PDB file of C-alpha atoms and ligand atoms in Angstrom:
ATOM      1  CA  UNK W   1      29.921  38.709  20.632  1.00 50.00           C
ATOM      2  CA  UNK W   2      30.807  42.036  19.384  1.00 56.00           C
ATOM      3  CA  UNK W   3      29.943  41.911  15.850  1.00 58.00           C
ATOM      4  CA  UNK W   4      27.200  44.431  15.829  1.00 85.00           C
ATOM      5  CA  UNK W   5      29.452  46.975  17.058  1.00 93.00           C
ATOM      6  CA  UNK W   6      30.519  49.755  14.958  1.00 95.00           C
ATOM      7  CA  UNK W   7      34.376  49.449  14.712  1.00 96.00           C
ATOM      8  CA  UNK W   8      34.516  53.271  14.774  1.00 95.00           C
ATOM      9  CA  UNK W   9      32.154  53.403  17.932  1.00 97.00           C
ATOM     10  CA  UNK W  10      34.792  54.685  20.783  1.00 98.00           C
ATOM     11  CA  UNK W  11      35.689  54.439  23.788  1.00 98.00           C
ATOM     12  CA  UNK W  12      34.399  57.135  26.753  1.00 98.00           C
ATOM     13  CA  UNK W  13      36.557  57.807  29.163  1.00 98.00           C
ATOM     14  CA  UNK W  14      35.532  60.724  31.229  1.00 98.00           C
ATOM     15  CA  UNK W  15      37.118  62.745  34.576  1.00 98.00           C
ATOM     16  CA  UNK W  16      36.183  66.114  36.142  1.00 98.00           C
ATOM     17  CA  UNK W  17      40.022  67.128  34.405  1.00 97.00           C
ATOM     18  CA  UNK W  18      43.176  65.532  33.589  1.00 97.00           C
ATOM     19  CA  UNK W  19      43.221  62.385  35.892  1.00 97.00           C
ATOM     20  CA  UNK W  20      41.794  60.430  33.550  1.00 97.00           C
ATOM     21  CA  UNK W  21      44.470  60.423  31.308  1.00 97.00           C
ATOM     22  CA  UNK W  22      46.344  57.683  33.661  1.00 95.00           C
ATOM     23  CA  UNK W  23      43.403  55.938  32.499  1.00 97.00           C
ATOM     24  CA  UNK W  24      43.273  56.701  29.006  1.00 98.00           C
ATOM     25  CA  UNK W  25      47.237  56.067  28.892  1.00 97.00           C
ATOM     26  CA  UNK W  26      46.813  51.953  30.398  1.00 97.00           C
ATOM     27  CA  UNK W  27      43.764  51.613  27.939  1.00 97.00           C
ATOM     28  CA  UNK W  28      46.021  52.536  25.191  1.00 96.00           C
ATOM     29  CA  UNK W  29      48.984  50.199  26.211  1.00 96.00           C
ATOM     30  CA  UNK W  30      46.321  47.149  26.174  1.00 97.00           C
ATOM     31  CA  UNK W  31      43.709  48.532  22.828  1.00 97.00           C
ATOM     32  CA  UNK W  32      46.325  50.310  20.588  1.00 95.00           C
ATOM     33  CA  UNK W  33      43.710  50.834  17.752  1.00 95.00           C
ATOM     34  CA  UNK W  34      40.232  51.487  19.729  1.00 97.00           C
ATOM     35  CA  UNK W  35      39.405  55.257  18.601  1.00 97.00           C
ATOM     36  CA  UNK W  36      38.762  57.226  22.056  1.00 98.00           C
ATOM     37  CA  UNK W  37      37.230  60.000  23.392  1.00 98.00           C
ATOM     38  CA  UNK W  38      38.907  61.814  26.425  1.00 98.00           C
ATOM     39  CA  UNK W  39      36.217  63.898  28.030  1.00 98.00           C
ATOM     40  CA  UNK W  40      36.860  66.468  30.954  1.00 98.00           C
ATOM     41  CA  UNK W  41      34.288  68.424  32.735  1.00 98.00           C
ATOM     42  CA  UNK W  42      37.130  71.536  33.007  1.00 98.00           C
ATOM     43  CA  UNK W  43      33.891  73.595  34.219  1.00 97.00           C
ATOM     44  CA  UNK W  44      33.228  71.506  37.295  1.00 97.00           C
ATOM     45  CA  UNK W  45      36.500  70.761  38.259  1.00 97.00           C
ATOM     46  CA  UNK W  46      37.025  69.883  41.197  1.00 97.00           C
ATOM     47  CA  UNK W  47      34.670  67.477  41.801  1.00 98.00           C
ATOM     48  CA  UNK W  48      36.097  66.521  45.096  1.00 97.00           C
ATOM     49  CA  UNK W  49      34.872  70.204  46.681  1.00 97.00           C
ATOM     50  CA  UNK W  50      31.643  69.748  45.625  1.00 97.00           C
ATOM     51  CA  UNK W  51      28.460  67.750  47.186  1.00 97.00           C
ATOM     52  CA  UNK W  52      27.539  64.226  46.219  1.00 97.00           C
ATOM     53  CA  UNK W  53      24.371  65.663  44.498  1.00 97.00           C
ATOM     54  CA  UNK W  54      26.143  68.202  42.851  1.00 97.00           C
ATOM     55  CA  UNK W  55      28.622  65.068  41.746  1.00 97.00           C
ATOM     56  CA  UNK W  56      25.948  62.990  40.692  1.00 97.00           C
ATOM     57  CA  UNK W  57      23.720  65.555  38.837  1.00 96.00           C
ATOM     58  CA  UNK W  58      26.823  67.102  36.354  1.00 97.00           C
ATOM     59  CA  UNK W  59      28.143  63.398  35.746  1.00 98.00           C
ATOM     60  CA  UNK W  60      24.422  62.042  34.868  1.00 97.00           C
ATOM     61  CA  UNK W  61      23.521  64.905  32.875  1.00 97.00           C
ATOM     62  CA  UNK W  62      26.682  65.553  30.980  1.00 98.00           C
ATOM     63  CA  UNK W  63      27.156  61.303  30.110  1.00 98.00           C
ATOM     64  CA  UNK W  64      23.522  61.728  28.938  1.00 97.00           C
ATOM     65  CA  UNK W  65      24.524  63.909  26.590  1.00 97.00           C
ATOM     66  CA  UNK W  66      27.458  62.969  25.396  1.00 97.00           C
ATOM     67  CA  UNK W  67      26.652  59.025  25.048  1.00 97.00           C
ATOM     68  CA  UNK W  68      23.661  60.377  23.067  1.00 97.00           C
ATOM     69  CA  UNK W  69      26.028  62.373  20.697  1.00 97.00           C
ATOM     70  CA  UNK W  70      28.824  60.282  20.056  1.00 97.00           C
ATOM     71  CA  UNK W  71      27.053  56.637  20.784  1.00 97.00           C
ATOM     72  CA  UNK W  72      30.488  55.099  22.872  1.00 98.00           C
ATOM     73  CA  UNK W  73      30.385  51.304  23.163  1.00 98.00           C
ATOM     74  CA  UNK W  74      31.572  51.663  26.753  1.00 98.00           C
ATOM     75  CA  UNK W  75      31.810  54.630  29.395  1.00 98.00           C
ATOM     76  CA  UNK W  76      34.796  54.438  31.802  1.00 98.00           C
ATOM     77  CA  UNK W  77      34.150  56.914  34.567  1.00 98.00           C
ATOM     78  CA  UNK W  78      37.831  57.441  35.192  1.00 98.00           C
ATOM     79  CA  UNK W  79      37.311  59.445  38.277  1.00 98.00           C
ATOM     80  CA  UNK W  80      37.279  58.080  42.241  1.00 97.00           C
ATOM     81  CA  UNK W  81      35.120  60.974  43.102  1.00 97.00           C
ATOM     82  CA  UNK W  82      32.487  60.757  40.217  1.00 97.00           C
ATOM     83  CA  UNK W  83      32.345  56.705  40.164  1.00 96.00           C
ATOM     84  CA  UNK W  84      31.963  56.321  44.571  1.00 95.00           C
ATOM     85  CA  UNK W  85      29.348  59.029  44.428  1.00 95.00           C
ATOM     86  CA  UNK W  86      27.422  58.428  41.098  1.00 96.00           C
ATOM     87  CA  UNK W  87      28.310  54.866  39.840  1.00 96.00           C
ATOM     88  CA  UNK W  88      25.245  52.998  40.825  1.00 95.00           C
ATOM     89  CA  UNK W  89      22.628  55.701  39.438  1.00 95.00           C
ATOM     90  CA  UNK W  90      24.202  56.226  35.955  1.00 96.00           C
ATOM     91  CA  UNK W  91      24.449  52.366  35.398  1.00 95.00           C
ATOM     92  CA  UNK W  92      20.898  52.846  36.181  1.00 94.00           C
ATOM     93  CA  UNK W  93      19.977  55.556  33.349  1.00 93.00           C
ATOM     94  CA  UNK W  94      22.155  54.670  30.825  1.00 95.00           C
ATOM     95  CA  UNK W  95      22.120  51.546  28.090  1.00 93.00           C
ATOM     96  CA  UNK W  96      25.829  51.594  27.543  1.00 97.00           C
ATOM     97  CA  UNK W  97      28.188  49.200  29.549  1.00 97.00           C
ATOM     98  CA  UNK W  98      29.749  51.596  32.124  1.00 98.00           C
ATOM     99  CA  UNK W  99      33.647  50.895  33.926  1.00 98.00           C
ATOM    100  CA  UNK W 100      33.756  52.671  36.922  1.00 97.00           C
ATOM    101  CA  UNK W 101      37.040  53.782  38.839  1.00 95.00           C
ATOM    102  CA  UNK W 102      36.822  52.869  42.699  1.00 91.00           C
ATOM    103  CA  UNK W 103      39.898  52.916  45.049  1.00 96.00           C
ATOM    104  CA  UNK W 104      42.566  50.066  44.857  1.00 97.00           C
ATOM    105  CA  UNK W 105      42.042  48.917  48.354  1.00 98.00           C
ATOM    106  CA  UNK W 106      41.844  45.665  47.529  1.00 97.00           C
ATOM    107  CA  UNK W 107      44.918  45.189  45.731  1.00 97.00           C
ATOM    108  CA  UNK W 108      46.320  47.392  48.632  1.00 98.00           C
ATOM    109  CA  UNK W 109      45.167  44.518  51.344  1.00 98.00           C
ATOM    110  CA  UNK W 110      46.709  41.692  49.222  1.00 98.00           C
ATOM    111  CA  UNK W 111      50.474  43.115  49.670  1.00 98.00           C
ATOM    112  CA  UNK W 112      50.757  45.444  52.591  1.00 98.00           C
ATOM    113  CA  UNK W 113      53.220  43.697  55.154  1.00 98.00           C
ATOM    114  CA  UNK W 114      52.646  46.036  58.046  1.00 98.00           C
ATOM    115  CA  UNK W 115      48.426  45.826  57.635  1.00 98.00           C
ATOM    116  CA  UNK W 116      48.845  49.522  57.824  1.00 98.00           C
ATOM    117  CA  UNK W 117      47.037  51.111  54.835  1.00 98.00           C
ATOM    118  CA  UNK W 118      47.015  54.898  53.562  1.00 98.00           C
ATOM    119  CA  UNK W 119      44.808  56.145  50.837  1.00 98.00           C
ATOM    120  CA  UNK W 120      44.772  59.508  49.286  1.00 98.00           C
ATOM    121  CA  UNK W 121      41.683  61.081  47.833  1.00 98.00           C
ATOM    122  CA  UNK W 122      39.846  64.013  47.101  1.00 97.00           C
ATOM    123  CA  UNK W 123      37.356  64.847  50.613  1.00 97.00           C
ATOM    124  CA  UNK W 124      34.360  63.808  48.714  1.00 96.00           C
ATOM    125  CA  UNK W 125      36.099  60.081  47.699  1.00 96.00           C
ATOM    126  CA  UNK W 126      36.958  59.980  51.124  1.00 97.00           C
ATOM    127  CA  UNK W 127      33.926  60.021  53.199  1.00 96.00           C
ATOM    128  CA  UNK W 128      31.725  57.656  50.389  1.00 95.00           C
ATOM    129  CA  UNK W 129      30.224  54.684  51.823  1.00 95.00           C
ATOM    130  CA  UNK W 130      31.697  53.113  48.668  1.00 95.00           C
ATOM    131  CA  UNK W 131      34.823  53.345  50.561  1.00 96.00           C
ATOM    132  CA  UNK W 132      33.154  52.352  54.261  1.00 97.00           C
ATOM    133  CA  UNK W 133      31.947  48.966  52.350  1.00 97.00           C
ATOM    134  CA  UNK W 134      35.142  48.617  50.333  1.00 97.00           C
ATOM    135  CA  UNK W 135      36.917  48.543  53.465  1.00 98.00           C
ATOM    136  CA  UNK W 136      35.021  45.999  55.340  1.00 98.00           C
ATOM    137  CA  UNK W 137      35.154  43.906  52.141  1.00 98.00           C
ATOM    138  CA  UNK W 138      38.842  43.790  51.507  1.00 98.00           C
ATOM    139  CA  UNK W 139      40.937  45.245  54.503  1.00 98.00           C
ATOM    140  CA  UNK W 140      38.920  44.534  57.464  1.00 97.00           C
ATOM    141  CA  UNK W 141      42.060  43.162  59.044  1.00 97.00           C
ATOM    142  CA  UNK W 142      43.957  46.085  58.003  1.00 98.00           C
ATOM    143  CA  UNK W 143      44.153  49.678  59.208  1.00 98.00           C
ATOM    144  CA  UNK W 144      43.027  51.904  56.771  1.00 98.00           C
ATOM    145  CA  UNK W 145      44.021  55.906  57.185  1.00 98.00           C
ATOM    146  CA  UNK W 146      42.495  58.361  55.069  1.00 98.00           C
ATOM    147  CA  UNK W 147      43.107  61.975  53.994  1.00 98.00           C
ATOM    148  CA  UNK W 148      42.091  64.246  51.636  1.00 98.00           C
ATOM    149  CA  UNK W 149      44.453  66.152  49.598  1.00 98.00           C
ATOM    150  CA  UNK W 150      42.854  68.079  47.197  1.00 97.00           C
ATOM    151  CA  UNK W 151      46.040  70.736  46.457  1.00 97.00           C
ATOM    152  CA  UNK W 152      47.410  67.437  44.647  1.00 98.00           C
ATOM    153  CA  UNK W 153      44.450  67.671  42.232  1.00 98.00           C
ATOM    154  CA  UNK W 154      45.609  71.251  41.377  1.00 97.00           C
ATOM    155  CA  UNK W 155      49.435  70.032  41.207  1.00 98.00           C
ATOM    156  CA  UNK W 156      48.389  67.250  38.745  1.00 98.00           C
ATOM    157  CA  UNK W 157      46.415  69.970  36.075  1.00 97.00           C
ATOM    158  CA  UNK W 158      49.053  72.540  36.452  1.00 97.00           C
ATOM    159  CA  UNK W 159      52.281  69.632  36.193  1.00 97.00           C
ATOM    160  CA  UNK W 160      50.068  68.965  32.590  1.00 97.00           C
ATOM    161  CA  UNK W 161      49.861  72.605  31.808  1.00 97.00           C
ATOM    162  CA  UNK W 162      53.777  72.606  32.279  1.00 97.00           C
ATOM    163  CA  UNK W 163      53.818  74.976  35.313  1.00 97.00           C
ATOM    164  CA  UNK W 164      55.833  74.253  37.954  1.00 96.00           C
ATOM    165  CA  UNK W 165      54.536  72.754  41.166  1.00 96.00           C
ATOM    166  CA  UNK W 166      55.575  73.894  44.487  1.00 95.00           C
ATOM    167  CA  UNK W 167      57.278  70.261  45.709  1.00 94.00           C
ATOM    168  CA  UNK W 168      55.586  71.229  49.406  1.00 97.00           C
ATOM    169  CA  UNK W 169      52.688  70.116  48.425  1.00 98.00           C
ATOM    170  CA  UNK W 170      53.818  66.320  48.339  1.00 98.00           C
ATOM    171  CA  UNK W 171      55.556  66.377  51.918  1.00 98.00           C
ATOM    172  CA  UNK W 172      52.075  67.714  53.016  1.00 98.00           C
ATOM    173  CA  UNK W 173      49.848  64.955  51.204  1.00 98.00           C
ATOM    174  CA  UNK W 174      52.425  62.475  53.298  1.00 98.00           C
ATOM    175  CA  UNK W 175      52.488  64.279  56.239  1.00 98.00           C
ATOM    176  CA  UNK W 176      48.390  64.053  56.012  1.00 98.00           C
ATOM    177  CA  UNK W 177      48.722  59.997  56.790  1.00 98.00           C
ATOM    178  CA  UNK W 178      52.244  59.853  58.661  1.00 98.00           C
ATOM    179  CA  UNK W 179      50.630  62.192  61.283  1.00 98.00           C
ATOM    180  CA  UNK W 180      47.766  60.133  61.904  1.00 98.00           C
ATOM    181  CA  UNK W 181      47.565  57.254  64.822  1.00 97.00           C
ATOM    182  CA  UNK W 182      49.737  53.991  63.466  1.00 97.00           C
ATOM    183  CA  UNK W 183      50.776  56.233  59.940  1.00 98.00           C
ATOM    184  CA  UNK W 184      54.643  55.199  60.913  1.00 97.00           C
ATOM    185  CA  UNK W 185      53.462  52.381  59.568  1.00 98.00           C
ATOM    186  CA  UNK W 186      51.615  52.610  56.491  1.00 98.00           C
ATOM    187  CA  UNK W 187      53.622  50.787  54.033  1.00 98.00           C
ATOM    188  CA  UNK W 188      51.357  50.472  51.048  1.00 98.00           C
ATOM    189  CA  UNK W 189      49.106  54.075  49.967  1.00 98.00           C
ATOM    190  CA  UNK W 190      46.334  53.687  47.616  1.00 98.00           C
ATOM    191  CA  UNK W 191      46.119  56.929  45.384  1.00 98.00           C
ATOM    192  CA  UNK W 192      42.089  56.728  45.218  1.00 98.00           C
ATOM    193  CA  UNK W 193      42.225  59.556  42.952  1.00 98.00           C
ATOM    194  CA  UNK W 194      43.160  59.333  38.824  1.00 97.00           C
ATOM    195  CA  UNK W 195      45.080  62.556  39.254  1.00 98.00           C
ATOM    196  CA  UNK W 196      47.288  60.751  41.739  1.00 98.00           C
ATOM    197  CA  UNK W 197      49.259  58.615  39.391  1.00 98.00           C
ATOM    198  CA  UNK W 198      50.232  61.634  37.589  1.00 97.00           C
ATOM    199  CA  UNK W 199      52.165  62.889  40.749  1.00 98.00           C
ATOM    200  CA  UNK W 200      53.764  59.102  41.695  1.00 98.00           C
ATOM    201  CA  UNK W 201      57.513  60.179  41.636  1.00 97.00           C
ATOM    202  CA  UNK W 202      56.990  62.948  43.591  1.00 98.00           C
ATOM    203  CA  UNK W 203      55.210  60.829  45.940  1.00 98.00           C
ATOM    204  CA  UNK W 204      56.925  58.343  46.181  1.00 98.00           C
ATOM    205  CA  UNK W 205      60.135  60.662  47.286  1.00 98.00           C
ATOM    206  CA  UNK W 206      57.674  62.409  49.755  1.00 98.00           C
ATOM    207  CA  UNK W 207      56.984  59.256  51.584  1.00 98.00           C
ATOM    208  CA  UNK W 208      59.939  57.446  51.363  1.00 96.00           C
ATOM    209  CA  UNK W 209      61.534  53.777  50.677  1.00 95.00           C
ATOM    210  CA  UNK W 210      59.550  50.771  51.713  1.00 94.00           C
ATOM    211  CA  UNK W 211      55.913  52.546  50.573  1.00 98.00           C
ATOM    212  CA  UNK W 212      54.119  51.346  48.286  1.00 98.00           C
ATOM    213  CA  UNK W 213      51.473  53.257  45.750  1.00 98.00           C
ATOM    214  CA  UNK W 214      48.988  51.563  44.644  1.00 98.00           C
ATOM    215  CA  UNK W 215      46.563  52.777  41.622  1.00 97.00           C
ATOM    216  CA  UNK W 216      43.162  51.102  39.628  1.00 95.00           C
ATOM    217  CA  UNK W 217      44.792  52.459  36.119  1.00 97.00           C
ATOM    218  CA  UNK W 218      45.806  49.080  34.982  1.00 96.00           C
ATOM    219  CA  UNK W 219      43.400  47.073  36.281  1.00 96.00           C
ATOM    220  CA  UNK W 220      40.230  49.171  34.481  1.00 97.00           C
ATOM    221  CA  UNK W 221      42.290  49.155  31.705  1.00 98.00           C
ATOM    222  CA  UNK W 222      42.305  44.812  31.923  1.00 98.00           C
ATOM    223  CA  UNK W 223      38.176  45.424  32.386  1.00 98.00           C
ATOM    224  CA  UNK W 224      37.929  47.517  29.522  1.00 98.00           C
ATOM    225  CA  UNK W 225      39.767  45.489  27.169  1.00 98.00           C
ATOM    226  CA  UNK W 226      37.388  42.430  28.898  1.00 98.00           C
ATOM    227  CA  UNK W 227      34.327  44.292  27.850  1.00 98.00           C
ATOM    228  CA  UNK W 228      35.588  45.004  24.270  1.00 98.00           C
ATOM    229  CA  UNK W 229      36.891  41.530  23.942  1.00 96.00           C
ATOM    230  CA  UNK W 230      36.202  40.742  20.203  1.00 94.00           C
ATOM    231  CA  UNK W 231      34.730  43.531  19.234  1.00 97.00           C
ATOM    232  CA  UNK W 232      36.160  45.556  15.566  1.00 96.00           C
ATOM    233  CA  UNK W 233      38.134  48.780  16.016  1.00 97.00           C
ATOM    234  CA  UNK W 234      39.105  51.000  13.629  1.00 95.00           C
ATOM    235  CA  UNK W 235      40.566  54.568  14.560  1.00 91.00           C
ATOM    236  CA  UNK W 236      39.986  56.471  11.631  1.00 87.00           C
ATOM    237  CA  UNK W 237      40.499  59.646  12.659  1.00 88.00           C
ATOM    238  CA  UNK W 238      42.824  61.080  15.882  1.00 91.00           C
ATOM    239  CA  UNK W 239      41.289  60.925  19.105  1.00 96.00           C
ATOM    240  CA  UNK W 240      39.350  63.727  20.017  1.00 97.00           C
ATOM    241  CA  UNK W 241      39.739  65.417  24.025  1.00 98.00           C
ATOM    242  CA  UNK W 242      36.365  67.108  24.695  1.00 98.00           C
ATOM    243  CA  UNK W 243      36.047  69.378  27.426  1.00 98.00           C
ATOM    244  CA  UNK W 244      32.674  71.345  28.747  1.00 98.00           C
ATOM    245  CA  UNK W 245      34.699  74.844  29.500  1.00 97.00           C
ATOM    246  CA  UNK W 246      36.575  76.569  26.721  1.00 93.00           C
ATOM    247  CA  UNK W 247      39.681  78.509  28.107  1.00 89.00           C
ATOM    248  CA  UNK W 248      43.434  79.589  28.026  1.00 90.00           C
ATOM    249  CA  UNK W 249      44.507  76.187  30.152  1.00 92.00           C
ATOM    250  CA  UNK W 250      42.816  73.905  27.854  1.00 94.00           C
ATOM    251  CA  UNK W 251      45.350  75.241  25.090  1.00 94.00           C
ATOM    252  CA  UNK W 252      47.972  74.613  27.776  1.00 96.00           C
ATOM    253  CA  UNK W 253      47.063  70.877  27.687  1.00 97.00           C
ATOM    254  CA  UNK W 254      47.894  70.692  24.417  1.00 96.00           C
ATOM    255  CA  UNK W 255      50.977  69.418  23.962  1.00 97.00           C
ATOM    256  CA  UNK W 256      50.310  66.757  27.128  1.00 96.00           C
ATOM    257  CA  UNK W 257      47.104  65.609  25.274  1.00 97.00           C
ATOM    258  CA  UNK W 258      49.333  65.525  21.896  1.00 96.00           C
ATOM    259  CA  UNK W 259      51.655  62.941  23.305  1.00 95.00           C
ATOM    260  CA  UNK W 260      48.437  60.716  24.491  1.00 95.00           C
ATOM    261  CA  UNK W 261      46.974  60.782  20.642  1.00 94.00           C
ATOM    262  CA  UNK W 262      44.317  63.149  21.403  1.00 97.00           C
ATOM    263  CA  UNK W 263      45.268  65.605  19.048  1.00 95.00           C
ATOM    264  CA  UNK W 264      41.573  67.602  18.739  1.00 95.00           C
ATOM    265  CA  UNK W 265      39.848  69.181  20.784  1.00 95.00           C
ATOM    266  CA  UNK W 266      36.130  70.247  21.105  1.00 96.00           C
ATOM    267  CA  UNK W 267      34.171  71.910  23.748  1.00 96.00           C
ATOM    268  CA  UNK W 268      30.796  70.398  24.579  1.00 92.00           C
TER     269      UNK W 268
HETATM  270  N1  DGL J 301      40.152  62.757  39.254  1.00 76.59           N
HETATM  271  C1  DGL J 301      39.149  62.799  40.236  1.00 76.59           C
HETATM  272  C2  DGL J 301      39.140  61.553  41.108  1.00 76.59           C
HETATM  273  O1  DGL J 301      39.588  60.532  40.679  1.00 76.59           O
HETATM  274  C3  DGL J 301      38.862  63.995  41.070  1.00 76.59           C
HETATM  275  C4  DGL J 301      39.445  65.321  40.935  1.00 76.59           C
HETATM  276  C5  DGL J 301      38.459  66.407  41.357  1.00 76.59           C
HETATM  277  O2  DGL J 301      37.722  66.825  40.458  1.00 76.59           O
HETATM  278  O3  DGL J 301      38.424  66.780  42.537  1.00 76.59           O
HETATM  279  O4  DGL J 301      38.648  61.562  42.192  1.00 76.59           O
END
């Protein structure tokens, strides 16, 4: 298997902005020498504001043209939002194996102790279906709360552009859950959004000892590295970020994208 794969061929991951990098970073850990491409659709971020055929038309048409243009072996779709809206219909349209991103509630189930359950998402991850069906799969038994904080999409791209981030914003993401009927409880929160991860310490501090947050990072990772199991890589060249908007806080990135390998950039 594998051997008609060009070892240069890379690896797609793609967000609406910088929350695929949690992504990109657990890939990395587990395929040290696949050559990847980091793609962010800067010019429709946030996806999580915008309607599920909005969602589904920018992610179909913009992995159309990039699988076209730089032939990937595999598309990760390193974005809740993007992958519970549009995951079904781009698997459809395009011939390249495609790892989607969909919230961690099923690890979640397996270790909360109080069957109490938060997740965190953007407001269009959080009324999907995807998640409606992923709950009566894995945590019927559980309570699940839900609640949209999209601020902490902001917090994550500005933390990367090295701004500061005004620490209420965390207390409010918790206070989001806590508030809710049985959110004393939650012990276990599921960030169901890749910017999430980006934000854990803070958090973590916002809601306390004895809660756990749980993300899909390492677990694509494990899928991607399944996919590409025996397959050549060679990373010629450095890894290229590739956004669709060209502007002043894509320079700001820089030095965050530097320390992941992706040191050039292009706009699409
Ligand atoms: N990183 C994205 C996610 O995982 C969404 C951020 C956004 O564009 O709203 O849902």
């Amino acid at each position: 298997m594998g051997a008609d794969i060009d070892p240069a061929a890379p690896i797609l991951i793609f967000d609406s902005g910088v929350g695929g990098l949690t992504v990109l970073e657990a890939t990395r850990r587990l395929l040290p020498d696949a050559p990847i491409i980091y793609a962010a659709d800067n010019a429709g971020l946030p996806y999580g504001a915008k309607t599920e055929a909005q969602v589904a038309a920018r992610v179909a048409g913009l992995l159309g043209r990039m699988t076209e243009r730089f032939r990937p072996r595999l598309v990760c779709i390193a974005c809740n939002t993007a992958s519970t809206i549009a995951l079904g219909m781009v698997r459809e349209v395009l011939e390249v194996p495609i790892v989607g991103t969909v919230p961690a509630i099923k690890p979640a189930a397996a270790i909360t102790r109080s069957g109490v359950i938060g997740l965190l998402g953007t407001e269009a991850t959080i009324r999907q279906g995807y998640v409606d069906r992923l709950e009566v799969e894995f945590a019927s038994d559980k309570t699940l709360l839900r609640h949209a904080a999209p601020e902490l999409v902001e917090a994550a791209e500005a933390r990367l552009r090295g701004e500061d981030v005004d620490p209420r914003v965390f207390a409010r993401a918790a206070a989001g859950l806590r508030e809710q009927l049985g959110g004393e409880d939650i012990d276990t929160v599921v960030l169901a959004c890749t910017h999430f991860p980006l934000l854990a310490d803070d958090l973590a501090v916002a809601f306390g000892p004895g809660v756990r947050l749980v993300d899909g990072a390492e677990g694509i990772a494990r899928r991607i590295a399944h996919l590409t199991g025996g397959q050549g890589f060679a990373r010629n060249a450095p890894d290229l970020a590739l956004f669709t908007r060209d502007d002043a806080r894509v320079e700001a990135l820089a030095p965050a994208l530097a320390a992941l390998g992706l040191t050039r950039s292009e706009t699409l």
